[in-house]
Amino acid sequence: MARFRRFTLALTLSTSLVAPAPAFAKAADPAPVADLVKAVDIPYQAFTLDNGLRVIVHEDRKAPVVAVSVWYRVGSKHEPKGKTGFAHLFEHLMFNGSENAPGDFFEPLQQVGATDFNGTTFLDRTNYFETVPTGALDRALFLESDRMGHLLGAVTQEKLDNQRGVVQNEKRQGDNNPYGLLRYEIFENLFPKGHPYHHSTIGSMADLNSASLDDVKKWFTDNYGPNNAVLVLAGDIDVATAKAKVEHWFGDIPRGPEVKSPAVSVPTLPAPLAKEVKDLIPTTRIYRMWAIPGLNDPESVPLQMAMSVLGGLSSSRLDNAMVRKDPVAVSVSAYAQPFEDAGILLVQADVKDGVEPAVVAQRLDQEIASFLATGPTADELQRAAASYLGTAIAGLESVGGFGGKAVALAEGALYSNDPGYYKVELDRLAKATPEAVKAAANKWLSRPAFSLTYTPGERTEGGENRGGAVTAGKAAAAVAPDRYWNPALGDVGPDRGLGTSIADRSQLPEVAGLKALDFPAIERAKLKNGIEVVFAKRSAVPTVNVAVSFDAGYAADPRSALGTQSLMLSLMDEGTTKLDSIAFAEAKERLGAQIDGSANADETIFSLFALKPNLAPSLALLADYIRNPAFDAKELERVRAQQLNRLKAELNNPNAIASRVLAPVLYGAEHPYGIPPSGLGNAKSVAGATREQLADFHSTWVRPDLATIFVVGDTTLKEVTRQLDAAFGNWKVPATPKPTKHFEIAIPKPEPRILLVDRPKSPQSVILAGRVIDAKGGDELEVLRAANDIFGGNFLSRFNMNLRETKGWSYGVRTRISADKDRLSWVAAAPVQADRTGDSIKELQSDLRAFLADKGVTAEELERTINGNVRELPGSFETSGDVLGGLRAIAKFGRADDYYETLAATYEAMTAEEIDAAARATFSVDDLVYVVVGDAAVVKPQLDGLGLPVETVSPAN
C-alpha cells in the first residue's frame, strides 16, 4: 500500500481499458466513501535508537514473512553541481558487498528465499528493501546494518568503474525507448537551472564519468548515517522483538553529520513556453505541463483528484470529449505527481491519424479551460475517490516491495514526519468538495504552461548529457525512480572511524525457524450451466478477485486476421447492449471495481477486482461485459485507430521489434505461437476487421464450455457460487462444437543466423537468441527451470553476472523458458551498449558452451537455487492476486491441488547431475537464431565476424 499518488498510478493503469456503463449499477448503492476510508488502516509502533535511527514496526501475521525497508533522506536533489546521477550510482555500489559481507548483496538474500528485493533512487530519497522469511530476519538486518555502518572498506575502484558502466547502460536503455528523453524535458523546462529538481535522477554521462572514489566515500559519510534514515519492519514481528534485533544490529553505528536538505521552491514560468521535439513514436503527442506544490501541501490531494476527473478516470472529461464523442485523439491522460517539495502536473493527448495536431491542441486547451470553468461534480469526485480507495484497500495485503504497507509508513515518516500521514491524505480525499477541487485547479493551472509537442521523426539529439527514461502508454506518472534491478527484464564499509562493533559480524546469522508454505485450501463447485468455479478464501482485506478464463488466447487468432482478439477485447470495453461506453466506465468507478479483458498465448481472461460490500453488483457488471458486448460499429472505428496506433508504437520499440521478428522464425508463421507475441497483429488485418468478424470471434471462443471461473477473496464458495449463478448460470452452451487450436502444425527446423533490424542512432542494441525446446508447459520442468535460473534466469546467474557485473556492458540480461501450455521456447534477452553487440553474443556463446560442457552446476549454485526456491515459497503467495495466479496455473497445466505445497520436496531432491543433464539435453549453442535491433552502421561490422549468416530484415506488420 502507498500514498495517494501511488494509488492513483495503480488506478489509472488498471482502468485505462474503458468499458460500458450502468443503469443497474447506479442503483446498486455502492459502499460510502467514508466507510472505505475507515478500511484503510496500518497500525504501527515507533521508536528511535540513540544514534538517531528511526524505526517503525507494523505487525501483520498473515504470512511468515517480514518486509525490511530502509529509506535514506538523500536523493538527486541533494547532488551538487557536476555530480548529477551520483545518488543513484551510489545506490548501485551499496549492492556490491560490505566489509563483513563482501560478496554480492543478493547472494545471501536469495539463499534465504527473499522476495520483493531491490533498491531505488528518486529526487528526494534512496531506499533499499527486501521481504524475508521470519526466520531469516536477523540475516537481513545484519546485511542492511553492515552496509549502513561498515561499507567503505569494501568499495574499490574496480567496483566503482563496473557500476558506472552498469548505470550508463541503464541510462542508454531508457534513452533508447520511445519518449525516453521526456524526463529531461520535464525537469529542465519546468524547474530553472540551479533548482534541485532541474536535473533527473539518472544524471549525465560526463558527470557519471567524473565520479571518483573520494566522491563515493564523501557521499557515504555525509549522507548514510543512521540519523538520516528510517527503518520499517512490517509483517510477522512485534515491537519488542524488533527493538531487540534492531538495537543489536544497528545500535553500534555512530551518528553521521546532520543532513540539510536544499531549499526547494515551486517555480512559475515567467511566460508560456513551447517546444517541439522529434522521436521514433507512432503519432504526435501534445503535452501541457505545470510545476505544482509538494505532497505536504493541503492542495496536493485536491489537485490529484482534479486530474483524475479531467484525464485519469476511464470516464474522464478528456476521454469523453476527445476520444469518445469527437474522436480527435487516440488517447488522453492527466495526472499530478507530487514529490516532497514540489511536483509536476501533466495533461496530454495523442493525435488521431489524419487529424491536424493544431486542432487537437486547440481542443485540449478548450477542455482544460472548460474544466476550470465548471469544476468537477460531486458524482465525479465520488467515482474518483471510490476507484482510488479500492486500489488502496487492495494494497493493504502486501507488507513490502514497491508499494506495500512498509512504503506508506516510510514515506510518511521521511517526507511528513508522520508514518500515518496517509490518513491525512485520505481525510482530505473524503472531505474534498467540488468547490475546493475547482479552486485548487484554477489556482495552479491558470499559470503559464510548458507546451511540449512530440512529433514522429528521427531524433535530433541524444540523452548523453541529459538524464532519464519513461515508457509510453496511458500515462499515470511522468517519471519513476531509477532501480538497481532492470525492470524491463521483469525484475521487480568500514566503520566511520568511530565506535566499536557490538554485534558479531564474523559470519552471517543462522537462518532458523522457517515455516513451510501453507497454500489456501482449494474448493470447487459448478454453476447450473456446468462452468467450474475454483475458489480459495483470503480474508486479510475486504476484497474479492475474480478471473473468468477461456481456453482461447492469441493462439486462437485466425492466421488471416492477426490482431482480431485484441481488437475484440478493446471493443468489448466500449459498451454492452445495456450500457454505453461512458455509463460502463462510470459504473465501475462508482463501485470501486476494476474490470478488464486481457489475453496471453493460451487464455483469454476477464478480470474483476471488487470491494466485498459491492461484490454482487460488480459480478453483475462483469457478466454483462462478458456476455453482452454491444460491438458498436462507431466505437469500432475509434478502437481500430487506437490499435493501429499501438502497432505503430510497437514497431518503434526495440524490444517489441525483436519479439515480433523472433517468434514467427522460431515457430513458423502458421503455428499458433508463431505470431507477434503482443497479440496486436498486423496493420492490414486490423484495418480490415469488421464488426461481424469480431462478434463471430466472440461467439466462437467466449462460451461457457470453454470457461473456468477462479475466485480468491473475502467470501465463501457457497456465497460466491450463488452470486455467480445469478450472473452466469443461465448462459447456455451453444450447439456448435468447441473450436480447436492447431498445435499439430510442424515447427520448422532451426536455421542458425542473425536477423538484423536497423534502428539508426540507437545507443543500445537489443539481442534476442532463441530456440524451441522439446517440452510442454504441463511437463515436470522444475529441474530444467533450475538449470535456466543458474545460467541466465535471475540476477545472480552466470550470464547476468558476466555481462552486467563483470563487463558492465548492460543494465541486465536474462534467459527464460516460456510459460505457455504447448511447445515451449528458450530465449536469451540482452540489451547491451551498441559498441559491444558482437562481443556480447560471443560471451553468450562462450558462457553457454562452458555451462553445457565441463563447467556445470557448482555446489554453491545448487545450494543457492534449492534454498532460494524452497524458502521463497511462503512469501510468493502473500496476496490474493498471487494465490489467484497459482490457481490459474494449477488448472492451466493440469497440476494437483497440492502442487505448490509439494514443490519444496521437489527442489530439495534436485542434484547437480540432474540439472546438468537437463541443461545438456535441452539447451544448445549451435542452433540458436539471433535477432539484433540496433544501429546497423555500428553493429553490422561486429556481427559479420561471428561466423553466422547476417540478414537485414524488417519487423512483420
mmCIF file of C-alpha atoms in Angstrom, residues 620-922:
data_model
loop_
_atom_site.group_PDB
_atom_site.id
_atom_site.type_symbol
_atom_site.label_atom_id
_atom_site.label_comp_id
_atom_site.label_asym_id
_atom_site.label_seq_id
_atom_site.Cartn_x
_atom_site.Cartn_y
_atom_site.Cartn_z
ATOM 1 C CA ALA A 620 -23.465 -8.436 -12.499
ATOM 2 C CA LEU A 621 -21.426 -5.774 -14.312
ATOM 3 C CA LEU A 622 -18.721 -8.345 -15.153
ATOM 4 C CA ALA A 623 -21.300 -10.765 -16.585
ATOM 5 C CA ASP A 624 -22.908 -8.063 -18.707
ATOM 6 C CA TYR A 625 -19.455 -7.114 -20.007
ATOM 7 C CA ILE A 626 -18.544 -10.697 -20.944
ATOM 8 C CA ARG A 627 -21.919 -11.898 -22.252
ATOM 9 C CA ASN A 628 -23.490 -8.866 -23.908
ATOM 10 C CA PRO A 629 -20.894 -6.715 -25.681
ATOM 11 C CA ALA A 630 -22.511 -4.118 -27.917
ATOM 12 C CA PHE A 631 -19.801 -4.227 -30.593
ATOM 13 C CA ASP A 632 -20.924 -0.761 -31.618
ATOM 14 C CA ALA A 633 -19.828 -0.007 -35.182
ATOM 15 C CA LYS A 634 -18.999 3.629 -34.363
ATOM 16 C CA GLU A 635 -16.870 2.599 -31.400
ATOM 17 C CA LEU A 636 -15.083 0.076 -33.645
ATOM 18 C CA GLU A 637 -13.584 2.876 -35.727
ATOM 19 C CA ARG A 638 -12.244 4.504 -32.578
ATOM 20 C CA VAL A 639 -10.658 1.381 -31.089
ATOM 21 C CA ARG A 640 -9.315 0.430 -34.520
ATOM 22 C CA ALA A 641 -7.439 3.735 -34.645
ATOM 23 C CA GLN A 642 -6.114 3.080 -31.136
ATOM 24 C CA GLN A 643 -4.861 -0.402 -32.027
ATOM 25 C CA LEU A 644 -3.205 0.848 -35.202
ATOM 26 C CA ASN A 645 -1.500 3.482 -33.083
ATOM 27 C CA ARG A 646 -0.330 0.810 -30.611
ATOM 28 C CA LEU A 647 1.006 -1.182 -33.545
ATOM 29 C CA LYS A 648 2.993 1.830 -34.731
ATOM 30 C CA ALA A 649 4.342 2.255 -31.216
ATOM 31 C CA GLU A 650 5.358 -1.401 -31.096
ATOM 32 C CA LEU A 651 7.253 -1.001 -34.356
ATOM 33 C CA ASN A 652 9.296 1.796 -32.756
ATOM 34 C CA ASN A 653 10.125 -0.105 -29.567
ATOM 35 C CA PRO A 654 13.354 -2.124 -29.872
ATOM 36 C CA ASN A 655 12.260 -4.911 -27.505
ATOM 37 C CA ALA A 656 8.902 -5.306 -29.232
ATOM 38 C CA ILE A 657 10.539 -5.246 -32.664
ATOM 39 C CA ALA A 658 12.864 -8.077 -31.672
ATOM 40 C CA SER A 659 9.999 -10.191 -30.331
ATOM 41 C CA ARG A 660 7.896 -9.639 -33.467
ATOM 42 C CA VAL A 661 10.785 -10.882 -35.609
ATOM 43 C CA LEU A 662 11.805 -13.870 -33.473
ATOM 44 C CA ALA A 663 8.508 -15.664 -32.748
ATOM 45 C CA PRO A 664 7.487 -16.432 -36.372
ATOM 46 C CA VAL A 665 11.040 -17.526 -37.169
ATOM 47 C CA LEU A 666 11.174 -19.981 -34.247
ATOM 48 C CA TYR A 667 7.689 -21.498 -34.571
ATOM 49 C CA GLY A 668 6.814 -20.881 -38.210
ATOM 50 C CA ALA A 669 4.196 -18.354 -39.289
ATOM 51 C CA GLU A 670 1.363 -20.929 -39.366
ATOM 52 C CA HIS A 671 1.905 -22.305 -35.852
ATOM 53 C CA PRO A 672 -0.398 -20.908 -33.118
ATOM 54 C CA TYR A 673 2.662 -19.479 -31.315
ATOM 55 C CA GLY A 674 4.316 -18.170 -34.485
ATOM 56 C CA ILE A 675 2.727 -14.747 -34.193
ATOM 57 C CA PRO A 676 3.826 -11.397 -32.739
ATOM 58 C CA PRO A 677 3.508 -12.157 -29.009
ATOM 59 C CA SER A 678 1.777 -8.879 -28.125
ATOM 60 C CA GLY A 679 -1.340 -10.069 -29.982
ATOM 61 C CA LEU A 680 -1.697 -6.717 -31.763
ATOM 62 C CA GLY A 681 -1.470 -8.466 -35.124
ATOM 63 C CA ASN A 682 -0.714 -6.530 -38.299
ATOM 64 C CA ALA A 683 -1.982 -3.292 -39.744
ATOM 65 C CA LYS A 684 -3.732 -4.838 -42.757
ATOM 66 C CA SER A 685 -5.817 -7.225 -40.654
ATOM 67 C CA VAL A 686 -6.710 -4.603 -38.076
ATOM 68 C CA ALA A 687 -7.646 -2.060 -40.734
ATOM 69 C CA GLY A 688 -9.884 -4.589 -42.476
ATOM 70 C CA ALA A 689 -11.636 -6.145 -39.474
ATOM 71 C CA THR A 690 -15.433 -5.858 -39.440
ATOM 72 C CA ARG A 691 -17.929 -5.731 -36.607
ATOM 73 C CA GLU A 692 -19.333 -9.088 -37.743
ATOM 74 C CA GLN A 693 -15.879 -10.655 -37.695
ATOM 75 C CA LEU A 694 -15.312 -9.581 -34.079
ATOM 76 C CA ALA A 695 -18.784 -10.683 -32.976
ATOM 77 C CA ASP A 696 -18.212 -14.042 -34.650
ATOM 78 C CA PHE A 697 -14.881 -14.494 -32.877
ATOM 79 C CA HIS A 698 -16.607 -13.688 -29.569
ATOM 80 C CA SER A 699 -19.416 -16.203 -30.113
ATOM 81 C CA THR A 700 -16.891 -18.858 -31.224
ATOM 82 C CA TRP A 701 -14.427 -18.566 -28.341
ATOM 83 C CA VAL A 702 -16.177 -16.768 -25.452
ATOM 84 C CA ARG A 703 -18.620 -19.512 -24.474
ATOM 85 C CA PRO A 704 -19.424 -21.287 -21.200
ATOM 86 C CA ASP A 705 -17.957 -24.674 -22.140
ATOM 87 C CA LEU A 706 -14.536 -23.059 -22.627
ATOM 88 C CA ALA A 707 -14.692 -21.143 -19.335
ATOM 89 C CA THR A 708 -13.365 -21.631 -15.815
ATOM 90 C CA ILE A 709 -14.038 -19.094 -13.060
ATOM 91 C CA PHE A 710 -11.355 -18.509 -10.411
ATOM 92 C CA VAL A 711 -12.202 -16.629 -7.209
ATOM 93 C CA VAL A 712 -9.928 -15.574 -4.338
ATOM 94 C CA GLY A 713 -11.007 -13.287 -1.526
ATOM 95 C CA ASP A 714 -13.103 -12.458 1.483
ATOM 96 C CA THR A 715 -16.195 -14.557 0.779
ATOM 97 C CA THR A 716 -17.212 -18.237 0.800
ATOM 98 C CA LEU A 717 -17.572 -20.755 -2.006
ATOM 99 C CA LYS A 718 -21.289 -21.147 -1.234
ATOM 100 C CA GLU A 719 -21.977 -17.418 -1.315
ATOM 101 C CA VAL A 720 -19.941 -16.620 -4.390
ATOM 102 C CA THR A 721 -21.353 -19.613 -6.286
ATOM 103 C CA ARG A 722 -24.848 -18.293 -5.575
ATOM 104 C CA GLN A 723 -23.859 -14.871 -6.879
ATOM 105 C CA LEU A 724 -22.097 -16.321 -9.925
ATOM 106 C CA ASP A 725 -25.117 -18.476 -10.729
ATOM 107 C CA ALA A 726 -27.240 -15.334 -10.731
ATOM 108 C CA ALA A 727 -24.819 -13.694 -13.157
ATOM 109 C CA PHE A 728 -23.721 -16.603 -15.381
ATOM 110 C CA GLY A 729 -25.853 -19.660 -14.590
ATOM 111 C CA ASN A 730 -28.418 -19.114 -17.366
ATOM 112 C CA TRP A 731 -25.722 -18.696 -20.048
ATOM 113 C CA LYS A 732 -26.383 -21.611 -22.394
ATOM 114 C CA VAL A 733 -23.726 -23.671 -24.163
ATOM 115 C CA PRO A 734 -24.082 -23.210 -27.941
ATOM 116 C CA ALA A 735 -24.979 -26.157 -30.141
ATOM 117 C CA THR A 736 -21.876 -25.744 -32.297
ATOM 118 C CA PRO A 737 -18.812 -27.893 -31.438
ATOM 119 C CA LYS A 738 -15.930 -26.401 -29.467
ATOM 120 C CA PRO A 739 -13.328 -24.668 -31.628
ATOM 121 C CA THR A 740 -9.770 -26.019 -31.758
ATOM 122 C CA LYS A 741 -6.250 -24.583 -31.946
ATOM 123 C CA HIS A 742 -3.873 -26.323 -34.326
ATOM 124 C CA PHE A 743 -0.773 -27.176 -32.336
ATOM 125 C CA GLU A 744 -0.157 -30.147 -34.625
ATOM 126 C CA ILE A 745 1.354 -27.794 -37.212
ATOM 127 C CA ALA A 746 5.023 -28.678 -37.654
ATOM 128 C CA ILE A 747 7.673 -26.418 -36.161
ATOM 129 C CA PRO A 748 10.467 -25.651 -38.668
ATOM 130 C CA LYS A 749 13.986 -26.935 -38.208
ATOM 131 C CA PRO A 750 16.120 -24.093 -36.811
ATOM 132 C CA GLU A 751 18.396 -22.225 -39.214
ATOM 133 C CA PRO A 752 21.140 -20.567 -37.163
ATOM 134 C CA ARG A 753 21.635 -16.989 -38.348
ATOM 135 C CA ILE A 754 21.498 -13.375 -37.239
ATOM 136 C CA LEU A 755 18.496 -11.278 -38.270
ATOM 137 C CA LEU A 756 19.442 -7.589 -38.074
ATOM 138 C CA VAL A 757 16.849 -4.827 -37.800
ATOM 139 C CA ASP A 758 18.333 -1.391 -38.439
ATOM 140 C CA ARG A 759 17.335 1.251 -35.878
ATOM 141 C CA PRO A 760 19.594 4.234 -36.574
ATOM 142 C CA LYS A 761 21.179 6.212 -33.735
ATOM 143 C CA SER A 762 20.318 3.571 -31.118
ATOM 144 C CA PRO A 763 22.747 3.859 -28.177
ATOM 145 C CA GLN A 764 21.960 0.246 -27.273
ATOM 146 C CA SER A 765 21.326 -2.933 -29.201
ATOM 147 C CA VAL A 766 18.648 -5.396 -28.173
ATOM 148 C CA ILE A 767 19.745 -9.005 -28.700
ATOM 149 C CA LEU A 768 17.377 -11.967 -28.603
ATOM 150 C CA ALA A 769 18.586 -15.524 -29.191
ATOM 151 C CA GLY A 770 16.230 -18.478 -29.060
ATOM 152 C CA ARG A 771 15.119 -21.964 -29.965
ATOM 153 C CA VAL A 772 12.022 -24.106 -29.492
ATOM 154 C CA ILE A 773 12.628 -26.859 -26.946
ATOM 155 C CA ASP A 774 11.166 -30.356 -26.720
ATOM 156 C CA ALA A 775 8.902 -29.674 -23.759
ATOM 157 C CA LYS A 776 5.378 -28.510 -22.991
ATOM 158 C CA GLY A 777 4.074 -26.372 -20.159
ATOM 159 C CA GLY A 778 2.455 -29.240 -18.286
ATOM 160 C CA ASP A 779 5.645 -31.311 -18.175
ATOM 161 C CA GLU A 780 7.676 -31.657 -14.985
ATOM 162 C CA LEU A 781 10.031 -28.772 -15.628
ATOM 163 C CA GLU A 782 11.332 -27.851 -12.186
ATOM 164 C CA VAL A 783 14.824 -29.267 -12.846
ATOM 165 C CA LEU A 784 15.065 -27.617 -16.259
ATOM 166 C CA ARG A 785 13.900 -24.265 -14.904
ATOM 167 C CA ALA A 786 16.540 -24.559 -12.168
ATOM 168 C CA ALA A 787 19.158 -25.023 -14.900
ATOM 169 C CA ASN A 788 17.890 -21.896 -16.634
ATOM 170 C CA ASP A 789 17.947 -19.940 -13.353
ATOM 171 C CA ILE A 790 21.585 -20.846 -12.810
ATOM 172 C CA PHE A 791 22.683 -19.982 -16.320
ATOM 173 C CA GLY A 792 20.691 -16.830 -17.012
ATOM 174 C CA GLY A 793 17.313 -16.774 -15.301
ATOM 175 C CA ASN A 794 17.967 -14.471 -12.355
ATOM 176 C CA PHE A 795 20.186 -11.652 -11.178
ATOM 177 C CA LEU A 796 22.915 -13.929 -9.782
ATOM 178 C CA SER A 797 23.002 -16.106 -12.897
ATOM 179 C CA ARG A 798 26.246 -16.624 -14.798
ATOM 180 C CA PHE A 799 25.159 -14.727 -17.900
ATOM 181 C CA ASN A 800 23.972 -11.638 -15.990
ATOM 182 C CA MET A 801 26.920 -11.556 -13.604
ATOM 183 C CA ASN A 802 29.251 -11.688 -16.609
ATOM 184 C CA LEU A 803 27.694 -9.041 -18.868
ATOM 185 C CA ARG A 804 26.444 -6.727 -16.115
ATOM 186 C CA GLU A 805 28.582 -7.147 -13.020
ATOM 187 C CA THR A 806 31.916 -8.152 -14.621
ATOM 188 C CA LYS A 807 31.857 -6.493 -18.036
ATOM 189 C CA GLY A 808 29.499 -3.588 -17.305
ATOM 190 C CA TRP A 809 28.092 -3.768 -20.851
ATOM 191 C CA SER A 810 24.432 -3.990 -19.849
ATOM 192 C CA TYR A 811 21.900 -2.917 -17.218
ATOM 193 C CA GLY A 812 20.873 -6.588 -17.050
ATOM 194 C CA VAL A 813 20.454 -9.702 -19.216
ATOM 195 C CA ARG A 814 18.310 -12.789 -18.759
ATOM 196 C CA THR A 815 17.352 -16.124 -20.250
ATOM 197 C CA ARG A 816 13.845 -17.501 -19.933
ATOM 198 C CA ILE A 817 11.752 -20.557 -20.649
ATOM 199 C CA SER A 818 8.299 -19.573 -21.843
ATOM 200 C CA ALA A 819 5.216 -20.313 -19.732
ATOM 201 C CA ASP A 820 2.841 -21.468 -22.447
ATOM 202 C CA LYS A 821 0.726 -24.607 -22.477
ATOM 203 C CA ASP A 822 2.111 -26.274 -25.604
ATOM 204 C CA ARG A 823 5.642 -26.275 -27.045
ATOM 205 C CA LEU A 824 7.996 -24.019 -25.102
ATOM 206 C CA SER A 825 10.873 -21.832 -26.196
ATOM 207 C CA TRP A 826 14.140 -20.837 -24.563
ATOM 208 C CA VAL A 827 15.192 -17.241 -25.232
ATOM 209 C CA ALA A 828 18.133 -15.107 -24.127
ATOM 210 C CA ALA A 829 17.476 -11.356 -23.934
ATOM 211 C CA ALA A 830 20.368 -8.909 -23.776
ATOM 212 C CA PRO A 831 20.097 -5.131 -24.149
ATOM 213 C CA VAL A 832 23.749 -4.057 -24.471
ATOM 214 C CA GLN A 833 25.717 -0.962 -25.370
ATOM 215 C CA ALA A 834 25.959 -0.700 -29.138
ATOM 216 C CA ASP A 835 29.738 -0.997 -29.417
ATOM 217 C CA ARG A 836 29.680 -4.317 -27.532
ATOM 218 C CA THR A 837 26.957 -6.077 -29.532
ATOM 219 C CA GLY A 838 29.223 -8.617 -31.218
ATOM 220 C CA ASP A 839 31.254 -9.173 -28.064
ATOM 221 C CA SER A 840 28.066 -9.818 -26.079
ATOM 222 C CA ILE A 841 26.983 -12.539 -28.476
ATOM 223 C CA LYS A 842 30.425 -14.108 -28.156
ATOM 224 C CA GLU A 843 30.113 -14.042 -24.366
ATOM 225 C CA LEU A 844 26.680 -15.678 -24.503
ATOM 226 C CA GLN A 845 28.070 -18.449 -26.695
ATOM 227 C CA SER A 846 31.153 -18.894 -24.544
ATOM 228 C CA ASP A 847 29.208 -18.953 -21.263
ATOM 229 C CA LEU A 848 26.641 -21.402 -22.616
ATOM 230 C CA ARG A 849 29.232 -23.751 -24.142
ATOM 231 C CA ALA A 850 31.113 -23.885 -20.854
ATOM 232 C CA PHE A 851 27.905 -24.494 -18.874
ATOM 233 C CA LEU A 852 26.953 -27.382 -21.168
ATOM 234 C CA ALA A 853 30.472 -28.869 -21.149
ATOM 235 C CA ASP A 854 32.817 -29.109 -18.184
ATOM 236 C CA LYS A 855 31.587 -26.111 -16.165
ATOM 237 C CA GLY A 856 28.278 -27.469 -14.972
ATOM 238 C CA VAL A 857 26.381 -26.597 -11.816
ATOM 239 C CA THR A 858 28.599 -25.906 -8.814
ATOM 240 C CA ALA A 859 27.843 -26.864 -5.232
ATOM 241 C CA GLU A 860 27.304 -23.179 -4.383
ATOM 242 C CA GLU A 861 24.869 -22.694 -7.265
ATOM 243 C CA LEU A 862 22.949 -25.818 -6.306
ATOM 244 C CA GLU A 863 22.663 -24.736 -2.684
ATOM 245 C CA ARG A 864 21.561 -21.212 -3.600
ATOM 246 C CA THR A 865 18.984 -22.482 -6.077
ATOM 247 C CA ILE A 866 17.453 -25.054 -3.737
ATOM 248 C CA ASN A 867 17.453 -22.790 -0.698
ATOM 249 C CA GLY A 868 16.077 -19.826 -2.590
ATOM 250 C CA ASN A 869 13.303 -21.769 -4.297
ATOM 251 C CA VAL A 870 12.200 -23.520 -1.116
ATOM 252 C CA ARG A 871 12.390 -20.563 1.219
ATOM 253 C CA GLU A 872 10.690 -18.049 -1.065
ATOM 254 C CA LEU A 873 7.517 -20.146 -1.332
ATOM 255 C CA PRO A 874 5.668 -18.655 1.701
ATOM 256 C CA GLY A 875 6.384 -15.112 0.550
ATOM 257 C CA SER A 876 5.357 -15.883 -3.037
ATOM 258 C CA PHE A 877 1.668 -16.170 -2.140
ATOM 259 C CA GLU A 878 1.265 -13.193 0.179
ATOM 260 C CA THR A 879 -1.596 -11.528 -1.705
ATOM 261 C CA SER A 880 -4.894 -12.647 -3.208
ATOM 262 C CA GLY A 881 -3.508 -11.854 -6.646
ATOM 263 C CA ASP A 882 -0.591 -14.226 -6.016
ATOM 264 C CA VAL A 883 -2.980 -17.014 -4.986
ATOM 265 C CA LEU A 884 -5.232 -16.347 -7.982
ATOM 266 C CA GLY A 885 -2.225 -16.772 -10.275
ATOM 267 C CA GLY A 886 -1.391 -20.042 -8.532
ATOM 268 C CA LEU A 887 -4.934 -21.384 -9.021
ATOM 269 C CA ARG A 888 -4.886 -20.486 -12.698
ATOM 270 C CA ALA A 889 -1.509 -22.185 -13.216
ATOM 271 C CA ILE A 890 -2.720 -25.363 -11.470
ATOM 272 C CA ALA A 891 -5.680 -25.508 -13.853
ATOM 273 C CA LYS A 892 -3.771 -24.495 -16.978
ATOM 274 C CA PHE A 893 -1.055 -27.101 -16.589
ATOM 275 C CA GLY A 894 -3.191 -29.892 -15.099
ATOM 276 C CA ARG A 895 -1.365 -29.929 -11.756
ATOM 277 C CA ALA A 896 -2.501 -31.447 -8.480
ATOM 278 C CA ASP A 897 -4.112 -29.140 -5.932
ATOM 279 C CA ASP A 898 -1.182 -29.653 -3.560
ATOM 280 C CA TYR A 899 1.380 -28.815 -6.260
ATOM 281 C CA TYR A 900 2.820 -25.767 -4.511
ATOM 282 C CA GLU A 901 2.980 -27.478 -1.140
ATOM 283 C CA THR A 902 4.970 -30.379 -2.626
ATOM 284 C CA LEU A 903 7.390 -28.125 -4.515
ATOM 285 C CA ALA A 904 9.775 -27.847 -1.583
ATOM 286 C CA ALA A 905 10.400 -31.598 -1.605
ATOM 287 C CA THR A 906 10.908 -31.496 -5.376
ATOM 288 C CA TYR A 907 13.531 -28.774 -5.067
ATOM 289 C CA GLU A 908 15.300 -30.413 -2.130
ATOM 290 C CA ALA A 909 15.700 -33.657 -4.087
ATOM 291 C CA MET A 910 17.496 -31.973 -7.005
ATOM 292 C CA THR A 911 21.120 -32.856 -7.710
ATOM 293 C CA ALA A 912 23.743 -31.062 -9.749
ATOM 294 C CA GLU A 913 23.917 -34.081 -12.043
ATOM 295 C CA GLU A 914 20.190 -33.907 -12.802
ATOM 296 C CA ILE A 915 20.340 -30.195 -13.539
ATOM 297 C CA ASP A 916 23.385 -30.608 -15.782
ATOM 298 C CA ALA A 917 21.687 -33.437 -17.670
ATOM 299 C CA ALA A 918 18.512 -31.404 -18.188
ATOM 300 C CA ALA A 919 20.523 -28.433 -19.467
ATOM 301 C CA ARG A 920 22.600 -30.539 -21.852
ATOM 302 C CA ALA A 921 19.522 -32.277 -23.216
ATOM 303 C CA THR A 922 17.640 -29.032 -23.836
#
